[in-house]
mmCIF file of C-alpha atoms in Angstrom:
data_model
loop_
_atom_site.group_PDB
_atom_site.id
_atom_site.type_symbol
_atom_site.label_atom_id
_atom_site.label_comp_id
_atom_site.label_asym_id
_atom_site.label_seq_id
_atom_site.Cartn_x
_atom_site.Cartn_y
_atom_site.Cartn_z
ATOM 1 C CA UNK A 1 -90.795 -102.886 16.555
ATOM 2 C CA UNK A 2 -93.678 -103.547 14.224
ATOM 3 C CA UNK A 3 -95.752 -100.492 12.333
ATOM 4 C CA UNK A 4 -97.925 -102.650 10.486
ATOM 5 C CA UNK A 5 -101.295 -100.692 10.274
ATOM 6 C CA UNK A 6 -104.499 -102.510 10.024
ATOM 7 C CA UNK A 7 -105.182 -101.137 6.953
ATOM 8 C CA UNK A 8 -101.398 -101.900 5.540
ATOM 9 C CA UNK A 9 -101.727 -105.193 4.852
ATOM 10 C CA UNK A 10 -105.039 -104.902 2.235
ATOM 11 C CA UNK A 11 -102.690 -102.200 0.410
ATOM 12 C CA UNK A 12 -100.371 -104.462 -0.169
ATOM 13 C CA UNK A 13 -102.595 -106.891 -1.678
ATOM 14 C CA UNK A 14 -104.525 -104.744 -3.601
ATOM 15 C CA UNK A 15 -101.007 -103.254 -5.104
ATOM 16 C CA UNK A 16 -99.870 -106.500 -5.882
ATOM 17 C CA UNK A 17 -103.205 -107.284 -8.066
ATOM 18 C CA UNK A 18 -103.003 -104.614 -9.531
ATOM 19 C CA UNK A 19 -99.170 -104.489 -11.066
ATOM 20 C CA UNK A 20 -99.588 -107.966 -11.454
ATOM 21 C CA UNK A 21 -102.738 -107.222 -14.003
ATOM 22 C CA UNK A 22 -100.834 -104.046 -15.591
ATOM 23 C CA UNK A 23 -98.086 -106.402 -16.757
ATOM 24 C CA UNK A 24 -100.481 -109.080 -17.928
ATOM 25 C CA UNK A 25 -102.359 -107.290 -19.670
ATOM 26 C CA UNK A 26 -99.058 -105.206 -21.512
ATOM 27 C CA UNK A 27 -96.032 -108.049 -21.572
ATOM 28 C CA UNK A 28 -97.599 -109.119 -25.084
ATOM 29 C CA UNK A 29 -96.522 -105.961 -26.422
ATOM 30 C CA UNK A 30 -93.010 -106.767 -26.111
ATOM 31 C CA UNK A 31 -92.801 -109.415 -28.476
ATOM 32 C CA UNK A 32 -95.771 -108.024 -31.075
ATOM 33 C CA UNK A 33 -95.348 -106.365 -34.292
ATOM 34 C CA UNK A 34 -96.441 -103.356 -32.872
ATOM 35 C CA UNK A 35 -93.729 -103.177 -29.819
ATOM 36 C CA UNK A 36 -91.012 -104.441 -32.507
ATOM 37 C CA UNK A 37 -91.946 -101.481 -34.261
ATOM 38 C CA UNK A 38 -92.472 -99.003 -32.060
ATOM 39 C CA UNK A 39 -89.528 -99.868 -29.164
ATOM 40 C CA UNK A 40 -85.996 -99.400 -29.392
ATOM 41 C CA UNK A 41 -84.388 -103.095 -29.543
ATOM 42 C CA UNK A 42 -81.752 -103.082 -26.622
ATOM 43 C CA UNK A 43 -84.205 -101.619 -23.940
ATOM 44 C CA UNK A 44 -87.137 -104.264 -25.675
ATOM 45 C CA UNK A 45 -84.427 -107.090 -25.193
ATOM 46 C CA UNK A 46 -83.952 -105.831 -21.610
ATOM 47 C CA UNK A 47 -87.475 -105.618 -20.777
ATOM 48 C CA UNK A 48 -87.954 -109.533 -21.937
ATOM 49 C CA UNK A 49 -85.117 -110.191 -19.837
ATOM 50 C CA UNK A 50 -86.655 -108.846 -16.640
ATOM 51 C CA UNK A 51 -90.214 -110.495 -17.563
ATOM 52 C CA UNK A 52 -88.364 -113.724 -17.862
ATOM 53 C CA UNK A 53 -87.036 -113.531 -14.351
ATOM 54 C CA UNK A 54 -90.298 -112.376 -12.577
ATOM 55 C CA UNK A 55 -91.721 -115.182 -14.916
ATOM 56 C CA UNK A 56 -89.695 -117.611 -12.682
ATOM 57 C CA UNK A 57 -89.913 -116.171 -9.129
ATOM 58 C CA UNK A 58 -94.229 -115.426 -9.654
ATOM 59 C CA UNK A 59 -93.784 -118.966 -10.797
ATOM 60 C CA UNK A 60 -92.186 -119.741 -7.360
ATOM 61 C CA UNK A 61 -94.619 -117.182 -5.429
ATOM 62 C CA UNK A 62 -98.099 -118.075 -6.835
ATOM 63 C CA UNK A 63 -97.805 -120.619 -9.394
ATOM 64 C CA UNK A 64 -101.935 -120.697 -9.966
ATOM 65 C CA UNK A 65 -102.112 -117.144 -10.304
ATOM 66 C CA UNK A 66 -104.267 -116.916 -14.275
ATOM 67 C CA UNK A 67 -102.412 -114.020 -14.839
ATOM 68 C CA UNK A 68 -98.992 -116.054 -14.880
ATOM 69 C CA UNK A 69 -100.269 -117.796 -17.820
ATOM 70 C CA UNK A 70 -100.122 -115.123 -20.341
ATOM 71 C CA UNK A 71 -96.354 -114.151 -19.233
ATOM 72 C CA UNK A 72 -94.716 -117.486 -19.521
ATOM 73 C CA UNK A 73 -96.485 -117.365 -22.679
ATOM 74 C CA UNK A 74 -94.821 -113.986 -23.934
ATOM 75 C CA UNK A 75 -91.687 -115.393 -22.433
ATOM 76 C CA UNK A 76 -91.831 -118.564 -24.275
ATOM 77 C CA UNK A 77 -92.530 -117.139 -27.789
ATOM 78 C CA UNK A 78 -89.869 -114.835 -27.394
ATOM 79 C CA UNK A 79 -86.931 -117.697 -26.535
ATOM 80 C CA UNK A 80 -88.083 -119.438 -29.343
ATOM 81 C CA UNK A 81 -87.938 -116.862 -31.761
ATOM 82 C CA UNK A 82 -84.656 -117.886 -34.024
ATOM 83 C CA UNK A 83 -83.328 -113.815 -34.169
ATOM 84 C CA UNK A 84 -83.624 -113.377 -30.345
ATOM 85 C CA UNK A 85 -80.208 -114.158 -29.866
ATOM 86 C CA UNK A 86 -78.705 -111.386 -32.429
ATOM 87 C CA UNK A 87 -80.842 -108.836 -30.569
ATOM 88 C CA UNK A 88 -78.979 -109.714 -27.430
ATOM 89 C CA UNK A 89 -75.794 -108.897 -28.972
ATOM 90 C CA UNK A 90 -76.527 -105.433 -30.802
ATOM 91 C CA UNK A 91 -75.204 -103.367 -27.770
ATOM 92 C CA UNK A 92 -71.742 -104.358 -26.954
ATOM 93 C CA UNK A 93 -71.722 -103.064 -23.885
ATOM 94 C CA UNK A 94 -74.454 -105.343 -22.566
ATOM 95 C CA UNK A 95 -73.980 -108.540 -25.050
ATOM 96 C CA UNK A 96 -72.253 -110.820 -22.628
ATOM 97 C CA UNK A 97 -74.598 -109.493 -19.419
ATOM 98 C CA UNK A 98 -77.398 -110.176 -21.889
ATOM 99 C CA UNK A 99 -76.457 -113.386 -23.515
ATOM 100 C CA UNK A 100 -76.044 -114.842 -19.920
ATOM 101 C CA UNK A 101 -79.046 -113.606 -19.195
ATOM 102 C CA UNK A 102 -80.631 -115.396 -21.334
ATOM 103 C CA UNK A 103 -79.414 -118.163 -21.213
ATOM 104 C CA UNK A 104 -80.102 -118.738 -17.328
ATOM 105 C CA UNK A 105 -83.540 -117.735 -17.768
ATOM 106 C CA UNK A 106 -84.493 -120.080 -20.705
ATOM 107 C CA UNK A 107 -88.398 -121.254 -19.945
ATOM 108 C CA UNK A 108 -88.311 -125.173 -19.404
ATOM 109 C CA UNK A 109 -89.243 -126.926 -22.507
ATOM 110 C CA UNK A 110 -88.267 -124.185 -24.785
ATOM 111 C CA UNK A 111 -88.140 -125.450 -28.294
ATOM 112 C CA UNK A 112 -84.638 -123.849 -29.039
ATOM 113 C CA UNK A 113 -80.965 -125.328 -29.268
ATOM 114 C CA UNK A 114 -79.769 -121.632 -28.730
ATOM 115 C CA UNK A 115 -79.245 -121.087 -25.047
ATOM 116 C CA UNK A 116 -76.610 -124.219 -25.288
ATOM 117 C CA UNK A 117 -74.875 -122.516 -28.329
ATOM 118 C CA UNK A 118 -75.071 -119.490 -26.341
ATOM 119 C CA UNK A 119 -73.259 -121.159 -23.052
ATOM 120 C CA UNK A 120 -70.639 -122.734 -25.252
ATOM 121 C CA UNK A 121 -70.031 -119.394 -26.792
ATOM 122 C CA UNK A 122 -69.425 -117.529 -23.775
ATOM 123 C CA UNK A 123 -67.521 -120.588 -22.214
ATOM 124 C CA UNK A 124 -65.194 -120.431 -25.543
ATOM 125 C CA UNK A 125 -64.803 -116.466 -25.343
ATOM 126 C CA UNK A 126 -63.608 -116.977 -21.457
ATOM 127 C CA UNK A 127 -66.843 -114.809 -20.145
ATOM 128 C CA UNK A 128 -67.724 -117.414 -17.536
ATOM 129 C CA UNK A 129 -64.163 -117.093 -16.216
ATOM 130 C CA UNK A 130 -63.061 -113.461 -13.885
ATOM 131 C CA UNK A 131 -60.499 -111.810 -15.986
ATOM 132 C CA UNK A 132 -61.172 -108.147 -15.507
ATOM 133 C CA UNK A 133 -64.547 -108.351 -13.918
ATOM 134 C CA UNK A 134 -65.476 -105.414 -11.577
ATOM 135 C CA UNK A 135 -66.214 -107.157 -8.279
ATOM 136 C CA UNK A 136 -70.081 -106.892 -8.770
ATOM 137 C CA UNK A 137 -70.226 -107.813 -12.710
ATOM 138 C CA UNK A 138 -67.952 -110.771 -11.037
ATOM 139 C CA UNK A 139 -71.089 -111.732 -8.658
ATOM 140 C CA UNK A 140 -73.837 -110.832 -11.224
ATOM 141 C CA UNK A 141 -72.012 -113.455 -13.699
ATOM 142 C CA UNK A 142 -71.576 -116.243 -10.986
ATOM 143 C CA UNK A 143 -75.122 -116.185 -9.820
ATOM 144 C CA UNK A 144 -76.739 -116.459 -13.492
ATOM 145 C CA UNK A 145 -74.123 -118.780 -14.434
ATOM 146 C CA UNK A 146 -75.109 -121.196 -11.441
ATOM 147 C CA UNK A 147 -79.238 -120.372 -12.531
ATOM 148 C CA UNK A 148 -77.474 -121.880 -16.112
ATOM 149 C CA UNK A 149 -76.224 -124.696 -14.834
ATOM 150 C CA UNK A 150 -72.820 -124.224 -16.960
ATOM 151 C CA UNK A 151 -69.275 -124.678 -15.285
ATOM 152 C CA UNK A 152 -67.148 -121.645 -14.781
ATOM 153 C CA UNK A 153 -64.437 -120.313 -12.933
ATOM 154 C CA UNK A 154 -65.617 -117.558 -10.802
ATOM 155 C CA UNK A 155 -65.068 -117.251 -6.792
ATOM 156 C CA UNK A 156 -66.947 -118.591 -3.956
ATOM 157 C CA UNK A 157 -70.005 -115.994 -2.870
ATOM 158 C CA UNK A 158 -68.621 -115.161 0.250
ATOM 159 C CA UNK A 159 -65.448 -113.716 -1.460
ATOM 160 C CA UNK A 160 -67.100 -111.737 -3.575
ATOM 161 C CA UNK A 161 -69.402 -110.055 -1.025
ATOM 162 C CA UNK A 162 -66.057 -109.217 0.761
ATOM 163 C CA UNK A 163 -64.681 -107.218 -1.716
ATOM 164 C CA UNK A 164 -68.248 -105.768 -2.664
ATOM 165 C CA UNK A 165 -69.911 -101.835 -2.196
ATOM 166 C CA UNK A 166 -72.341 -103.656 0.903
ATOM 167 C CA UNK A 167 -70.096 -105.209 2.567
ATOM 168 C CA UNK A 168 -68.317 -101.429 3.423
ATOM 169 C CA UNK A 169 -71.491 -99.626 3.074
ATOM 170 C CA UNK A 170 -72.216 -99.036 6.789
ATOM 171 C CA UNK A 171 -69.017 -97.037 7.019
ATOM 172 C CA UNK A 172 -69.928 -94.726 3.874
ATOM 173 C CA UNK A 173 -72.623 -92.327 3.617
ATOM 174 C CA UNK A 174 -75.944 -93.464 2.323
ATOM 175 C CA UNK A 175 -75.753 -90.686 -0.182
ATOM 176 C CA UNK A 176 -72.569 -92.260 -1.737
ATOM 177 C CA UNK A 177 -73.696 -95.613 -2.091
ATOM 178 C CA UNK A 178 -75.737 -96.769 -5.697
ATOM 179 C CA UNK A 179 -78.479 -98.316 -4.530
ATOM 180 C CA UNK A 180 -78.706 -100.685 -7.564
ATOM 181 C CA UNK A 181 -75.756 -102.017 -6.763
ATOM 182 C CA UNK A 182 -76.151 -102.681 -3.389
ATOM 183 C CA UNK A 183 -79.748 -104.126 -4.159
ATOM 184 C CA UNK A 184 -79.296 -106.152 -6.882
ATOM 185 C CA UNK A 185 -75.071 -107.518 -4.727
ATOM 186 C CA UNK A 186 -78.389 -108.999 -2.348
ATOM 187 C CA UNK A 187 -80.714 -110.716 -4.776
ATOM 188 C CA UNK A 188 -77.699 -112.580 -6.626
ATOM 189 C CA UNK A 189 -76.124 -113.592 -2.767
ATOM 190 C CA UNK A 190 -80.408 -114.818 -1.806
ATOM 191 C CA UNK A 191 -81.334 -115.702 -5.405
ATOM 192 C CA UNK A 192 -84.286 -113.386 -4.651
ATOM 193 C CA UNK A 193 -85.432 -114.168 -1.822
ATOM 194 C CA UNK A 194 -85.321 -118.238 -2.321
ATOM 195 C CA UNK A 195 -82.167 -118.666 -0.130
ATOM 196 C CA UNK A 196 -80.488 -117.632 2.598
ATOM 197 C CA UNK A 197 -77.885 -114.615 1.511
ATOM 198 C CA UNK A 198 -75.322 -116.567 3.831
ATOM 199 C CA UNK A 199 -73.840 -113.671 5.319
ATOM 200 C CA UNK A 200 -73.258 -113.665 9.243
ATOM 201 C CA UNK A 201 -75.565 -112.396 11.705
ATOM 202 C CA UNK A 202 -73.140 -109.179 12.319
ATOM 203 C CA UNK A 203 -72.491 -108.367 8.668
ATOM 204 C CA UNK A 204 -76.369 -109.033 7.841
ATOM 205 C CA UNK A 205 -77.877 -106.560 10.778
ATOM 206 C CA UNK A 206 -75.015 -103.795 9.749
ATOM 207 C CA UNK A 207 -76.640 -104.297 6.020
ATOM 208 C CA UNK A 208 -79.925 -103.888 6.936
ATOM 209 C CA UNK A 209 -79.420 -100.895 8.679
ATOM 210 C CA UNK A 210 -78.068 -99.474 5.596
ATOM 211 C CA UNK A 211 -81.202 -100.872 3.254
ATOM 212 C CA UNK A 212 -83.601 -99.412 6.147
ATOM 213 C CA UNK A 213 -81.478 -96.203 5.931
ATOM 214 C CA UNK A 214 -81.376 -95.677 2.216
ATOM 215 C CA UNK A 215 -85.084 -96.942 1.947
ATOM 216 C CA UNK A 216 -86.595 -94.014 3.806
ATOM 217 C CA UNK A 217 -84.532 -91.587 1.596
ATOM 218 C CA UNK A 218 -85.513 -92.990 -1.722
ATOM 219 C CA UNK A 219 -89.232 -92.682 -0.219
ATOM 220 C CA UNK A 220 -88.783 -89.096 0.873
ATOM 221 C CA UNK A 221 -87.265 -89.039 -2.758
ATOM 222 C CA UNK A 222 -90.284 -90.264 -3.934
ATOM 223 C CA UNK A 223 -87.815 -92.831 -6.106
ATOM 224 C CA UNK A 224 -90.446 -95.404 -6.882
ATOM 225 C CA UNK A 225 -88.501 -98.048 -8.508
ATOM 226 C CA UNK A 226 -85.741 -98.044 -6.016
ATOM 227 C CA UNK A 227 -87.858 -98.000 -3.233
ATOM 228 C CA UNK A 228 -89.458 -101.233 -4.782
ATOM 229 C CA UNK A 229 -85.725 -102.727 -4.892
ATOM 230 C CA UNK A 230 -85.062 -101.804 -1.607
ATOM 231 C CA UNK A 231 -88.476 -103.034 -0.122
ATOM 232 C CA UNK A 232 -87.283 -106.321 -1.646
ATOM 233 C CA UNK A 233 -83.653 -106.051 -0.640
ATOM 234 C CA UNK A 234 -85.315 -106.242 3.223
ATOM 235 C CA UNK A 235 -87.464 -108.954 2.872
ATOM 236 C CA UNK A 236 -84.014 -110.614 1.216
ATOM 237 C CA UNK A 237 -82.136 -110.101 4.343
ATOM 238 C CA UNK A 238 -84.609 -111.629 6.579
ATOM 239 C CA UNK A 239 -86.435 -108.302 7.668
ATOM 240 C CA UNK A 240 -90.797 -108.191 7.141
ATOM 241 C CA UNK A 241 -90.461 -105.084 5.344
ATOM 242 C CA UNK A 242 -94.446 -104.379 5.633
ATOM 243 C CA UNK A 243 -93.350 -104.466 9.255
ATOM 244 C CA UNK A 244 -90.219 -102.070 9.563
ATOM 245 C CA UNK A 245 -91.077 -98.513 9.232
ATOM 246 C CA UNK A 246 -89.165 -97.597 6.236
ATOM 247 C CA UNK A 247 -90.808 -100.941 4.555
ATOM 248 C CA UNK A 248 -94.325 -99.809 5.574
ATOM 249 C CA UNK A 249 -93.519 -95.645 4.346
ATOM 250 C CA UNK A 250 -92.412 -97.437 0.872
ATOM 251 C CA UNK A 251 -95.544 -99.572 0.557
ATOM 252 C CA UNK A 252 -97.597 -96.892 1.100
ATOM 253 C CA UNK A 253 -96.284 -94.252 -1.456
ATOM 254 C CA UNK A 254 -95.856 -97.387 -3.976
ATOM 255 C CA UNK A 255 -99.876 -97.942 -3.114
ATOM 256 C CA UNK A 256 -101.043 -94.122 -3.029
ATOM 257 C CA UNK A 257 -99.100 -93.326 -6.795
ATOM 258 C CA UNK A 258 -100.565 -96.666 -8.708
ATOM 259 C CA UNK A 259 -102.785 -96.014 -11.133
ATOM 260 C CA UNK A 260 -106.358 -97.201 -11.763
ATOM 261 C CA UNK A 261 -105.260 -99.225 -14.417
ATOM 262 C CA UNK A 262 -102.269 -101.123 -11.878
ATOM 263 C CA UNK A 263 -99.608 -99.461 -12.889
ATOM 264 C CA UNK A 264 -96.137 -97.444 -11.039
ATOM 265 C CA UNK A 265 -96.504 -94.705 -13.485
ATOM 266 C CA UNK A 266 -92.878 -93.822 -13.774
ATOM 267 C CA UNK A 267 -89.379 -94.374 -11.890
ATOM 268 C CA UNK A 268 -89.898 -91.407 -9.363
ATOM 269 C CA UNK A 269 -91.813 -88.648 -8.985
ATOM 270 C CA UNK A 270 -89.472 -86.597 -11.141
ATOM 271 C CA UNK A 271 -90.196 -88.937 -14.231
ATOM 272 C CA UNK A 272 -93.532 -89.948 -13.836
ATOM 273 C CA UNK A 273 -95.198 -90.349 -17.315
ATOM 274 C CA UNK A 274 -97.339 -87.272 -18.345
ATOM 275 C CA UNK A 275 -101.056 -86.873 -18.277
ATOM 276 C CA UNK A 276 -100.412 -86.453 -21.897
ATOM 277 C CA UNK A 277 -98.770 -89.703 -22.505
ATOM 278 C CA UNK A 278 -98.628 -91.454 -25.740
ATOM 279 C CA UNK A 279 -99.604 -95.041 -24.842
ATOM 280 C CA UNK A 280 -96.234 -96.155 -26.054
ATOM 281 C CA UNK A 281 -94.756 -93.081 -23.640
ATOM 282 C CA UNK A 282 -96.552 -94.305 -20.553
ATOM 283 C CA UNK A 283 -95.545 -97.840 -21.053
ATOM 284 C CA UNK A 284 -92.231 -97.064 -21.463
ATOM 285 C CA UNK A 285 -91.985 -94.786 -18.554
ATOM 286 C CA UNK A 286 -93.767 -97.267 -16.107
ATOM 287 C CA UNK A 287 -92.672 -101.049 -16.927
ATOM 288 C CA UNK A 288 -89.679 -100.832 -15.435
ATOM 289 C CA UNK A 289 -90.875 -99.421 -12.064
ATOM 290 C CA UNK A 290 -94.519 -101.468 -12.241
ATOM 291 C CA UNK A 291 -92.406 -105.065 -12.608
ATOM 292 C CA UNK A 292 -90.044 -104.211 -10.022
ATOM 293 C CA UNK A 293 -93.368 -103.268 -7.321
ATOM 294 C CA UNK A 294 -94.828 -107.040 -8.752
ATOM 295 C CA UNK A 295 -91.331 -108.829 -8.009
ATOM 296 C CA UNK A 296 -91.119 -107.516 -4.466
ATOM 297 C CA UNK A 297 -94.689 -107.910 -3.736
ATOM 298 C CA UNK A 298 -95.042 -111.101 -5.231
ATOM 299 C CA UNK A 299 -91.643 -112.213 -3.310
ATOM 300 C CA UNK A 300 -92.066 -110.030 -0.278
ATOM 301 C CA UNK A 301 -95.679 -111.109 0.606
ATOM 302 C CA UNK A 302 -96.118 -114.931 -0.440
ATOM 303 C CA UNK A 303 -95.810 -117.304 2.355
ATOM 304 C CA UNK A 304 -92.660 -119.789 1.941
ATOM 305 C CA UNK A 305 -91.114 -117.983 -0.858
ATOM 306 C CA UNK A 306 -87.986 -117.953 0.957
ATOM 307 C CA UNK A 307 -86.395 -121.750 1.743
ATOM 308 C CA UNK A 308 -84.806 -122.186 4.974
ATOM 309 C CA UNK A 309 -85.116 -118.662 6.228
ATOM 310 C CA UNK A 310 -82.715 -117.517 8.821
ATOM 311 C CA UNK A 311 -83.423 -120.398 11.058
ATOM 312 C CA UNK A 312 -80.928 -122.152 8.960
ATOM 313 C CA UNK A 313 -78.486 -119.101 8.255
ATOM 314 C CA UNK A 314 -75.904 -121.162 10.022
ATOM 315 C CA UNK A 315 -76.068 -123.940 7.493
ATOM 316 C CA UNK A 316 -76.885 -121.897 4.430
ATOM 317 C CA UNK A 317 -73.567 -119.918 5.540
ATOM 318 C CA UNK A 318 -71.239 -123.421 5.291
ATOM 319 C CA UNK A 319 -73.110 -124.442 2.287
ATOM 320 C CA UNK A 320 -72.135 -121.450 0.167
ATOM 321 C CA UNK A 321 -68.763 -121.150 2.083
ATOM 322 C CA UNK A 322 -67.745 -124.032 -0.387
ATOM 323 C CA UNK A 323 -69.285 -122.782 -3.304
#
């Protein structure tokens, strides 16, 4: 049953605006002197990483948005940058993740030969082939390998959402389950929202339930960024989350916390950014939380974002059966 409220649907929009101009307005800090400076490198690397992939699906959402502009710009300047690549690799327990990463999301027409050297790299070191892989590093790797357009060796998606956290989660208590993991098992089986997930009716609605479940305790958590996933994660698996009431709770808290300026000031209530804030501190504290609320709004509230939609779940389930 819906709960849209009148009043629900002009929230949403004017959240969306608003992270959408907080992240204009701040992604050129990533790749400036000053945020070179002034940000550690793994979590700066990261942080390009995630503006390059709501680069592509704002790109997908609202293409003529002005404010798009400016972050394909950041995003571009950073791939071409010749010592981007040796950033990705200072960690080593994110190198491969990140190098993949990267590669997958490379802006078209980049002016770099690095993202193939990359591939062939990674190829070489057997990365693009299962070996060890925990089942969802296995599914995280196979979806940005296929967004790379590079060969590899890993299993069909349906195989890997068998022996993933989701596909037992309606048997397990919601306060066991890591919500990143089941959030982020959907985006990689729906690319985002621009595919069906191709899972079957039965194992979809028991998924749901769980999203819907663990949505309305991150909100009465006041867990901003995982709400944000979660809102997402719905929309994903064919719900309207403005519609559902856990969706509609979540919008609302993520609209009643923003700032003036646009921004999710923090991952939850417990780490919201101070009044006393540095600049540096508050941006820091919110990007992670203010991208995720433009992703899911941008994805979650754009007509024909999603391709096929459930209509075609049958289809979409045979297609990626063979995968």
């Amino acid at each position: 049953m819906s709960t849209r409220s009148a009043g629900l649907d002009e929230a949403v929009t004017s959240l969306s605006a608003g992270v959408r101009h907080w992240i204009g307005q701040h992604a050129g800090y990533l790749d400036s002197p000053a945020g070179r400076a002034e940000l550690p490198v793994t979590p700066r690397v990261k942080a390009l990483l995630q503006l390059a992939l709501l680069r592509r699906h704002w790109g997908h959402a609202v293409p003529d948005d002005p404010a798009l502009a400016g972050v394909a710009d950041v995003v571009g300047r950073a791939w071409e940058r010749p010592e981007f690549p040796q950033l990705l690799t200072l960690d080593r327990r994110y190198a491969r993740q990140f190098e993949l990463m990267y590669a997958a999301l490379t802006p078209a027409g980049a002016d770099t030969d690095a993202p193939r050297a990359v591939l062939a790299r990674l190829t070489a070191d057997g990365y693009l082939a299962p070996r060890r892989k925990s089942p969802y590093l296995h599914l995280e790797a196979r979806y940005y390998a296929d967004l790379a357009g590079v060969e590899h060796r890993f299993a069909p998606y349906r195989e890997l959402y068998a022996a993933s956290l989701p596909a037992r989660a309606a048997t397990l208590p919601s306060a066991d389950l890591d919500v990143c993991v089941v959030t982020h098992t959907v985006f990689y089986l729906s690319d985002f929202g621009l595919r069906d997930p191709g899972l079957t009716e039965e194992a979809r609605g028991q998924l749901l339930g769980v999203v819907e479940r663990l949505t309305e305790r991150c909100v009465g958590l006041g867990e901003w960024d995982l709400v944000g996933k979660l809102l997402l994660t719905q929309f994903c698996l064919g719900a309207d989350p403005l519609s559902t009431p856990s969706g509609a709770a979540g919008f609302r808290m993520l609209a009643e916390v923003q700032t003036p300026g646009g921004a999710i000031p923090g991952r939850s209530v417990a780490r919201r950014a101070p009044a006393d804030a540095t600049p540096v501190d508050f941006f820091r504290k919110s990007y992670q939380a203010t991208l995720v609320t433009a992703l899911a709004t941008l994805i979650a509230t754009s007509g024909g974002h999603r391709t096929g939609g459930l209509a075609t779940a049958g289809a979409s389930a045979v297609r990626e059966e063979t995968r």
